[in-house]
Coordinates of C-alpha atoms in Angstrom, one line a residue:
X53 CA -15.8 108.0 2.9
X54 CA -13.2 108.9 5.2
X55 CA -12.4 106.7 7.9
X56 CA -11.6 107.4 11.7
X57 CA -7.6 106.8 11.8
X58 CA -6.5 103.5 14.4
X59 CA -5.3 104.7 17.6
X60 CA -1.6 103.9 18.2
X61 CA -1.1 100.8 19.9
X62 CA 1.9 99.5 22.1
X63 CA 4.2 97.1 21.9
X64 CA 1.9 95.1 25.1
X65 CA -1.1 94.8 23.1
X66 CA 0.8 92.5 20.2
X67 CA 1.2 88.5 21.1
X68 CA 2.7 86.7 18.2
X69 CA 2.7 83.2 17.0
X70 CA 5.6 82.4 15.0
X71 CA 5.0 79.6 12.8
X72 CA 8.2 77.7 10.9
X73 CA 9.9 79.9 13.4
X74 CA 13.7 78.5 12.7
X75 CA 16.5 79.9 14.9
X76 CA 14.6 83.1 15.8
X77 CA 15.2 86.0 13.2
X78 CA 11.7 87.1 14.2
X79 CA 11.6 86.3 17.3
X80 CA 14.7 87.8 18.7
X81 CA 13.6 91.3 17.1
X82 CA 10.2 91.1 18.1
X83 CA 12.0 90.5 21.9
X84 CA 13.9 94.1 21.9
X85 CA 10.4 95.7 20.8
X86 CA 9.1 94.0 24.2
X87 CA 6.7 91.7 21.8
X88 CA 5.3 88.4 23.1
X89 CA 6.9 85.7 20.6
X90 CA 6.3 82.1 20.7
X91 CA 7.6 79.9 18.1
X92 CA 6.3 76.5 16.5
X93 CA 9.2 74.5 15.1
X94 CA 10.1 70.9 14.4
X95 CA 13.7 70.9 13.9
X96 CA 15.4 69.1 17.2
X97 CA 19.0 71.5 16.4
X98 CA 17.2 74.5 15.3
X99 CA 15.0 74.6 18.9
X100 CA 17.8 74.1 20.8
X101 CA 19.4 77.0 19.7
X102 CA 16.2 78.5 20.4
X103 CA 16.2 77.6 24.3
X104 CA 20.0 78.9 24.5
X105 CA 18.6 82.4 23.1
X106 CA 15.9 82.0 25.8
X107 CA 13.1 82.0 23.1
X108 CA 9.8 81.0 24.5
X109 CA 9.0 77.4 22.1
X110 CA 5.5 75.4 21.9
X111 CA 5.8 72.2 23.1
X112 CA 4.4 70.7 20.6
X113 CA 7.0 70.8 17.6
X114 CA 4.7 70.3 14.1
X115 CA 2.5 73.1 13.0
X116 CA 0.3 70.5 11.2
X117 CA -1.1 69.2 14.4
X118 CA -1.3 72.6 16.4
X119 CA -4.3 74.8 15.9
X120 CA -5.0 78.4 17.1
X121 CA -7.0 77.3 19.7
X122 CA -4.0 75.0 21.8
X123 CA -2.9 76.4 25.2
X124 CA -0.1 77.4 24.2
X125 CA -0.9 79.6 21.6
X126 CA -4.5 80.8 22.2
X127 CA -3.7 84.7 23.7
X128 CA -2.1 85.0 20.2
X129 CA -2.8 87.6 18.2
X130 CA -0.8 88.6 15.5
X131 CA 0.7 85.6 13.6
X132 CA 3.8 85.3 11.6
X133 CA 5.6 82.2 9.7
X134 CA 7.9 81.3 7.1
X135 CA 6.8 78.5 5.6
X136 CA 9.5 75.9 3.9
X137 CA 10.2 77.2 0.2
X138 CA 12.0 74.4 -1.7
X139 CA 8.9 73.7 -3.6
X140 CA 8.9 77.1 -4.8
X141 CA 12.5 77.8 -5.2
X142 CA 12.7 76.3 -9.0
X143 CA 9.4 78.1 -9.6
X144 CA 11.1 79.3 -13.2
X145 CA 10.6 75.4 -14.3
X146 CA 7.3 73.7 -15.0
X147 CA 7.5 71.9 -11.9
X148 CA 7.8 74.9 -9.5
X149 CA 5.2 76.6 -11.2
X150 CA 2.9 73.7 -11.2
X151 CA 3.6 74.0 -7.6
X152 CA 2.7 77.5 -7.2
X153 CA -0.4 77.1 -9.4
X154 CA -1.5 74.5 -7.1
X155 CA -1.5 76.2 -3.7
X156 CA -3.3 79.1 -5.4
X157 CA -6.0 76.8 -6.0
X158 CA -6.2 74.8 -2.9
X159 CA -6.1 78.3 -0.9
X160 CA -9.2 79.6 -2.6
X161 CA -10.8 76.7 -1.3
X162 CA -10.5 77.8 2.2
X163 CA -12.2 81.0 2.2
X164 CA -15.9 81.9 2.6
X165 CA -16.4 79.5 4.6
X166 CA -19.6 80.8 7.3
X167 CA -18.8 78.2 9.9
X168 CA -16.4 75.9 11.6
X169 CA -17.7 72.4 10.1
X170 CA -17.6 73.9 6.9
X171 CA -14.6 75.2 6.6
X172 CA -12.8 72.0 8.7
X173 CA -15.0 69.8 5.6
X174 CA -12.6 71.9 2.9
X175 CA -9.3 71.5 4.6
X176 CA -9.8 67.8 4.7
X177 CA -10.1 67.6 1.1
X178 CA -7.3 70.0 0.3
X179 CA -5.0 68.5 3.0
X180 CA -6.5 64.5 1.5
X181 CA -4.9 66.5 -1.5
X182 CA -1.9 67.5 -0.8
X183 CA -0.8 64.6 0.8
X184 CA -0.4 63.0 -2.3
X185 CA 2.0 65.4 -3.9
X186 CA 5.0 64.4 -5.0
X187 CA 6.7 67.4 -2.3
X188 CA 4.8 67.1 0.9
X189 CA 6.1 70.2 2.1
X190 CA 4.3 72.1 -0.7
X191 CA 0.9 71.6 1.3
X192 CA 2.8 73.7 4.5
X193 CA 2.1 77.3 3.2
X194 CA -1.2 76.3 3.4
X195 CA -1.0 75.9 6.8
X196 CA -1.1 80.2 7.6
X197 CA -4.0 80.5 5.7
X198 CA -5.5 77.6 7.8
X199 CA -4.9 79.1 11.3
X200 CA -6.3 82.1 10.1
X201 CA -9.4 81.2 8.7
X202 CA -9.8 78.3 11.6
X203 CA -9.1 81.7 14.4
X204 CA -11.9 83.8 12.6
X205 CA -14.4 80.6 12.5
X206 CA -13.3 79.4 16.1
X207 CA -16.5 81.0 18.2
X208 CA -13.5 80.6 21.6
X209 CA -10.2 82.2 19.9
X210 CA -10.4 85.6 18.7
X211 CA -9.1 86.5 15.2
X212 CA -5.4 87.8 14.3
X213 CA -5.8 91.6 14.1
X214 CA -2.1 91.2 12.2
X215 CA -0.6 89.0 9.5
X216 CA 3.1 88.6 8.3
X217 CA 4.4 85.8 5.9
X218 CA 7.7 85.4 4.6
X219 CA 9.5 83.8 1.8
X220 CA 11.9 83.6 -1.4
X221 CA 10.7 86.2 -4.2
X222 CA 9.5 83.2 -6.2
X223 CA 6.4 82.9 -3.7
X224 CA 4.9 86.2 -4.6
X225 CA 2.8 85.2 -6.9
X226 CA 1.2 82.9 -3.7
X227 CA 1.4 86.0 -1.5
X228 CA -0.8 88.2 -3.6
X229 CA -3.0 85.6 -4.2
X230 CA -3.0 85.3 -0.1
X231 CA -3.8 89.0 0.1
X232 CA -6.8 88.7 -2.3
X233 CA -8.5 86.2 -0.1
X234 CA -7.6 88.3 3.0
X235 CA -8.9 90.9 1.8
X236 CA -12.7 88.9 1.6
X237 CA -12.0 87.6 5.0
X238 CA -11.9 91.1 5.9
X239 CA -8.3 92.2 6.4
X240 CA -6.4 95.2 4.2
X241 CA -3.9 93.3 2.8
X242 CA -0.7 93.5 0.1
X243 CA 2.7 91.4 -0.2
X244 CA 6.0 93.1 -1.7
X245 CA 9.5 91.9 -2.4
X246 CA 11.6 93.5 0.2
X247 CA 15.6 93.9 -0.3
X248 CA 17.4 93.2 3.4
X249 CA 20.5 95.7 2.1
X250 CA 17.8 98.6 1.9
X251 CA 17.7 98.2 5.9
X252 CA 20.9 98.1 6.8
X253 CA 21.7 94.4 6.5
X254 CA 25.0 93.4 5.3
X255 CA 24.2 91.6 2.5
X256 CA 22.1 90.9 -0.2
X257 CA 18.8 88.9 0.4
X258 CA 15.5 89.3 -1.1
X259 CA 12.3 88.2 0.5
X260 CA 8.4 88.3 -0.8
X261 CA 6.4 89.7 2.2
X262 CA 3.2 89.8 2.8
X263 CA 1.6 92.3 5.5
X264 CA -2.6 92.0 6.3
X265 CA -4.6 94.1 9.2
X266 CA -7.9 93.2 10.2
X267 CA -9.7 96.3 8.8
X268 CA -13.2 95.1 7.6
X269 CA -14.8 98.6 7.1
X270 CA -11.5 99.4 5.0
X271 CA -10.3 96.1 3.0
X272 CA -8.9 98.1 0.3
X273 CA -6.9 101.0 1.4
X274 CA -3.2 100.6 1.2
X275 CA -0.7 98.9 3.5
X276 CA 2.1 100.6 4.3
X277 CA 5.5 98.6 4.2
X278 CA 8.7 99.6 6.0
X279 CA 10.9 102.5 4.1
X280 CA 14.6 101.5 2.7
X281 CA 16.8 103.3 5.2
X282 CA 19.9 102.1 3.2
X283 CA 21.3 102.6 -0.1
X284 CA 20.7 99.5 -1.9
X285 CA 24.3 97.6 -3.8
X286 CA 24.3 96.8 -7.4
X287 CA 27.1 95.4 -9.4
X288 CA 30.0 97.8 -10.0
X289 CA 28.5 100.9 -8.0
X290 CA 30.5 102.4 -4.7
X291 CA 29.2 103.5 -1.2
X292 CA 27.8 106.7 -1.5
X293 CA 28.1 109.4 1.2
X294 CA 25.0 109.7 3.2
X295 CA 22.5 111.5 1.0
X296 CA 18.8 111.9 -0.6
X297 CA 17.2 109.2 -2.5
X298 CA 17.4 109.8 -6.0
X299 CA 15.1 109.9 -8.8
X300 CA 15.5 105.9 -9.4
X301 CA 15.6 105.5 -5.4
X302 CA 12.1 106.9 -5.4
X303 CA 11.0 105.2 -8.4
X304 CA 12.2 102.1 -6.6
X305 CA 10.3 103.0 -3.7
X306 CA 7.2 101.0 -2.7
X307 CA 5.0 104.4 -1.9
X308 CA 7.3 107.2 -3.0
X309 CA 7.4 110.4 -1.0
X310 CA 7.2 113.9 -1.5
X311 CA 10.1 115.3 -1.8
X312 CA 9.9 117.6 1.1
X313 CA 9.2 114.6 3.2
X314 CA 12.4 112.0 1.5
X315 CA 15.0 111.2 4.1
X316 CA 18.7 110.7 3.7
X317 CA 19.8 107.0 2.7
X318 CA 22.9 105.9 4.7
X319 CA 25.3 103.9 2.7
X320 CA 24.9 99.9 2.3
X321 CA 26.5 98.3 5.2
X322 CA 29.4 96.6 3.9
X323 CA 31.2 93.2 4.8
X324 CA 34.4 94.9 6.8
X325 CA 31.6 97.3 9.1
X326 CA 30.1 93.9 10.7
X327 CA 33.2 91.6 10.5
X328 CA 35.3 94.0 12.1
X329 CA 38.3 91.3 13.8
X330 CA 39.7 90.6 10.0
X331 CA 42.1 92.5 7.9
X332 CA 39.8 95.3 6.7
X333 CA 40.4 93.9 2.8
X334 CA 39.9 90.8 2.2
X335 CA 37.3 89.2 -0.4
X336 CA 34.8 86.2 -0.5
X337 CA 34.5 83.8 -3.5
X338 CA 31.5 81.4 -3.7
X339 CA 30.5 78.3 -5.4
X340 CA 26.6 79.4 -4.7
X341 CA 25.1 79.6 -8.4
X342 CA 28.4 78.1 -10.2
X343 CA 27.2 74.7 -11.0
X344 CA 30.9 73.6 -10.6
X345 CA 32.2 76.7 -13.3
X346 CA 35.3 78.2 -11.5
X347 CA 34.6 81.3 -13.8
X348 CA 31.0 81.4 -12.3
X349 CA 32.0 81.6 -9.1
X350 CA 30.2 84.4 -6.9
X351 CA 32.8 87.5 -5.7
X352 CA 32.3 90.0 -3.2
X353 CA 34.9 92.6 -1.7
X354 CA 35.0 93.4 2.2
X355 CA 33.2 96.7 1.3
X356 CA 30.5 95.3 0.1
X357 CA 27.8 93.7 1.2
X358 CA 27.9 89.8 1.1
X359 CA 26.1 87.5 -1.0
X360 CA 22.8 85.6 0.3
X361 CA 24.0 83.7 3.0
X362 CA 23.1 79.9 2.6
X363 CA 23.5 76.8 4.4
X364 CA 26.4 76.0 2.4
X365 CA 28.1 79.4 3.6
X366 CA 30.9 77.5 5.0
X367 CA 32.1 76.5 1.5
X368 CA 32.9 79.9 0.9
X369 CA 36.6 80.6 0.6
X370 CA 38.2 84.2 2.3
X371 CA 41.2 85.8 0.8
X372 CA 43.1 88.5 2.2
X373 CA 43.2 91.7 -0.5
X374 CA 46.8 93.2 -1.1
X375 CA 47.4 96.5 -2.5
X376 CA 50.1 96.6 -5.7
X377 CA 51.9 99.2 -6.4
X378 CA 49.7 100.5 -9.3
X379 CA 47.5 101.1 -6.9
X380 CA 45.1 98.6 -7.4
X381 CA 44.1 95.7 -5.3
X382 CA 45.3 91.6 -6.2
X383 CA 44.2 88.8 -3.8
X384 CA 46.5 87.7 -1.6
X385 CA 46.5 84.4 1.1
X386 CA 44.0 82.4 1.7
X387 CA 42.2 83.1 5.7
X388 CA 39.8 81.4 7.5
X389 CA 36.6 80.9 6.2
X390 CA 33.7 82.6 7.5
X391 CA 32.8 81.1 11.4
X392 CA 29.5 80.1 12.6
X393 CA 29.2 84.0 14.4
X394 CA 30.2 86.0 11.5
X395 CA 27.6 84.7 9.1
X396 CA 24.8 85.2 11.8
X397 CA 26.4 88.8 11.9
X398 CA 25.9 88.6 8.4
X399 CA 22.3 87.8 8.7
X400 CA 22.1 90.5 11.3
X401 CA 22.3 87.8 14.3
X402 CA 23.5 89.6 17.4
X403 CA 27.3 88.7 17.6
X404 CA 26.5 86.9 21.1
X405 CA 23.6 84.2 19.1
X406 CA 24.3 81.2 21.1
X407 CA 24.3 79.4 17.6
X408 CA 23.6 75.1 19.1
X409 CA 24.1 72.1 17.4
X410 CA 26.1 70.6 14.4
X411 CA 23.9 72.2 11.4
X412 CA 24.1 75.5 12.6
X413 CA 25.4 76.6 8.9
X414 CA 21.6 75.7 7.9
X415 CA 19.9 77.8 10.2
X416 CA 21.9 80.7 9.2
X417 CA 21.4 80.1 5.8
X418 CA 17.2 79.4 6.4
X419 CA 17.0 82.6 8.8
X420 CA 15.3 85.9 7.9
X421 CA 17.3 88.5 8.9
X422 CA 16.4 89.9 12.5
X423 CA 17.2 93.6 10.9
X424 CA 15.0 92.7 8.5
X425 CA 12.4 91.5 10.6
X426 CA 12.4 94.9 13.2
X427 CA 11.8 97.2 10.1
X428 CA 8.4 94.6 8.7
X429 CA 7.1 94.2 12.4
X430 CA 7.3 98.2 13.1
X431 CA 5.5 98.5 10.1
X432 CA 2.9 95.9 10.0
X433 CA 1.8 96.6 13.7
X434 CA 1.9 100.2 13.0
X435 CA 4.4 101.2 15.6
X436 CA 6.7 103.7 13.4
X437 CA 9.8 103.1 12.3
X438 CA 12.4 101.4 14.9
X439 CA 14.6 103.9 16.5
X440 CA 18.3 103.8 16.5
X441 CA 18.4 102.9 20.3
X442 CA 16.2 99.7 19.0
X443 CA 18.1 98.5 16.3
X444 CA 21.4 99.1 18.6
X445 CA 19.4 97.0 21.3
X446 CA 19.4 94.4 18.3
X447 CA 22.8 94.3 17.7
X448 CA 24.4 94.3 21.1
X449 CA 21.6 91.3 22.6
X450 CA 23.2 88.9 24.7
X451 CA 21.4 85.4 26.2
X452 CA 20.5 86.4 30.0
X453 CA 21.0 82.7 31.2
X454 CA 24.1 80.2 29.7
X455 CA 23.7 76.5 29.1
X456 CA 26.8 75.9 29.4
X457 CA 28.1 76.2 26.4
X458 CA 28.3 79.9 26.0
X459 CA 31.8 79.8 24.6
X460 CA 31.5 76.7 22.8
X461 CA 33.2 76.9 19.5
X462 CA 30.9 75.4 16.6
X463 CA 32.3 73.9 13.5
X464 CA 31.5 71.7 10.8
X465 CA 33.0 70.0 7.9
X466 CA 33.3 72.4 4.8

């Protein structure tokens, strides 16, 4: 059975709730679409750089005690979140994937549920449960699946009509299992692991995605995901000249294309195109992943693009690149390492980011990339793929009101 295509929508009809919304990499893209975005979040530091972007913030700071039905939140209907992933993040050990095997279980509990008391009966176990795990923070990516099962039985708050959910790769497994229960709730739903460099992010960050429409009379038709725009970096290749995918690009793809239809990939944005006041060679050595090794240290040249960026991005040490005589390239002195502003503009943050507090290197590092989050928010509310005035509109932003501290330079301990 064929069935009658969704009329286009615009950007007015979408009112998000941004749970575990951090600094505001989804809120400050969904703000140059012209999307309502308000975000729930607990961290004093993080919501104060919130206010100095002129993000719109609940009052109420825990997600835990909100439901969809609060004041401030009710009109909401598309919801997004990020929930806290350190649970997850050793899911390759028997602890992490105890952890992961858990939530699975505890979300099936929470669908099917035909009314309110029913359903409110479940959480209490499941939350009763999860209270007493060892990582209290494993129970919060339950807490999605909560407001959306809580909107659908709420008889005063009308369901999501959109879904996104964010986290490391390790949480897939939880995503899929998310998008299985969606679908019985009603909604088409599927979860991916996107790479940020395939949009045009300067560096290297992977992030498990999951995407879910309300579409009862069509559960099981597919979901489209945003298209790379970029070539994507691996280990020893160079920037290519703007061209077609090739045969492994498309392979790579999510839904490949015909290839009458396949458009150009630009070359990875690299390092030097984003940090553009330092010598144009210079490289970036990390400790992230050496577990104290010297030799395992982490090394990235200016043109390419940079490792994840962490909260520890401050330890990482800059050296200026000197060409020999041979021809080839030996490091040279040491510079400063990388400010507070260029590793949001590593993340994609708008050079201007009025970046607040003294652990701003952690809400870098915790951020999904606003690039990355105007390429999933086109696609999951089905409004095409953002334009280049858009994603300019992204990069140049600027706070409309100061507080003060505008020029305030932030640092911190290394």
């Amino acid at each position: 059975m064929t069935h009658a295509p969704h009329p286009p929508r615009l950007p007015a009809d979408f009112r998000i709730v941004d749970l575990f919304a951090g600094p505001g990499g989804l809120d400050i893209a969904a703000t140059v679409m012209g999307l309502e975005s308000i975000g729930v979040e607990w961290d004093d530091a993080t919501r104060a750089t919130r206010k100095a972007a002129g993000l719109l913030t609940t009052t109420e700071k825990d997600v835990a005690v909100l439901n969809p039905c609060d004041g401030q939140v009710k009109n909401a209907n598309v919801l997004t979140g990020g929930p806290p992933c350190q649970s997850f993040s050793v899911a390759g050990n028997r602890k992490g994937h105890k952890a992961l095997e858990d939530v699975k279980r505890l979300a099936t509990r929470l669908v099917g549920h035909e009314d309110l008391l029913s359903f409110q009966a479940a959480w209490k176990d499941v939350k009763a449960e999860t209270d007493e795990m060892s990582d209290e923070r494993t129970g919060l990516v339950l807490q999605p699946l909560r407001w959306i099962m809580e909107a659908e039985l709420q008889k005063e708050k009308e369901r999501y009509d959109v879904v996104v959910l964010e986290q490391v790769p390790t949480v897939l497994p939880v995503w899929k299992h998310y998008a299985n229960l969606l679908r019985q709730a009603g909604y088409a739903a599927d979860a991916h692991v996107l790479h940020a460099d395939d949009f045009g992010v300067p560096q290297t960050r992977r992030r498990a995605v999951l995407i879910a429409q309300w579409d009862p009379e069509n559960v099981g038709r597919r979901v489209e995901f945003p298209r790379p725009t970029h070539q994507r970096y691996s280990k020893g290749a160079t920037r290519l000249l703007e061209r077609h995918a090739s045969k492994r690009d498309q392979e790579e793809l999510l839904f490949p294309l015909p290839r009458k239809e396949r458009t150009p990939l630009k070359p990875w944005v690299a390092m030097q195109d984003v940090l553009t006041e330092r010598p144009r060679d210079f490289e970036v050595v990390s400790n992230y992943g050496s577990g104290g090794d010297p030799k395992n240290r982490g090394r990235r040249t200016s043109d390419q693009p940079a490792a994840t960026i962490t909260g520890k991005v401050r330890r990482n040490r800059v050296f200026r690149l000197k060409e020999t005589r041979s021809g080839t390239k030996e490091i040279g002195e040491e510079l400063e390492r990388l400010t507070f502003e260029e590793a949001g503009l590593l993340q994609s943050f708008p050079r201007r980011y009025p970046w607040r507090s003294t652990d701003v290197a952690q809400q870098i590092g915790n951020a999904i990339p606003p690039l990355l989050s105007l390429h999933i928010l086109s696609s999951a509310l089905r409004l095409g793929p953002p334009s280049k005035d858009l994603i300019n509109k992204l990069a140049t932003w600027e706070p409309k009101h100061s507080d003060g501290a505008a020029d305030e330079v932030l640092t911190e301990d290394a």
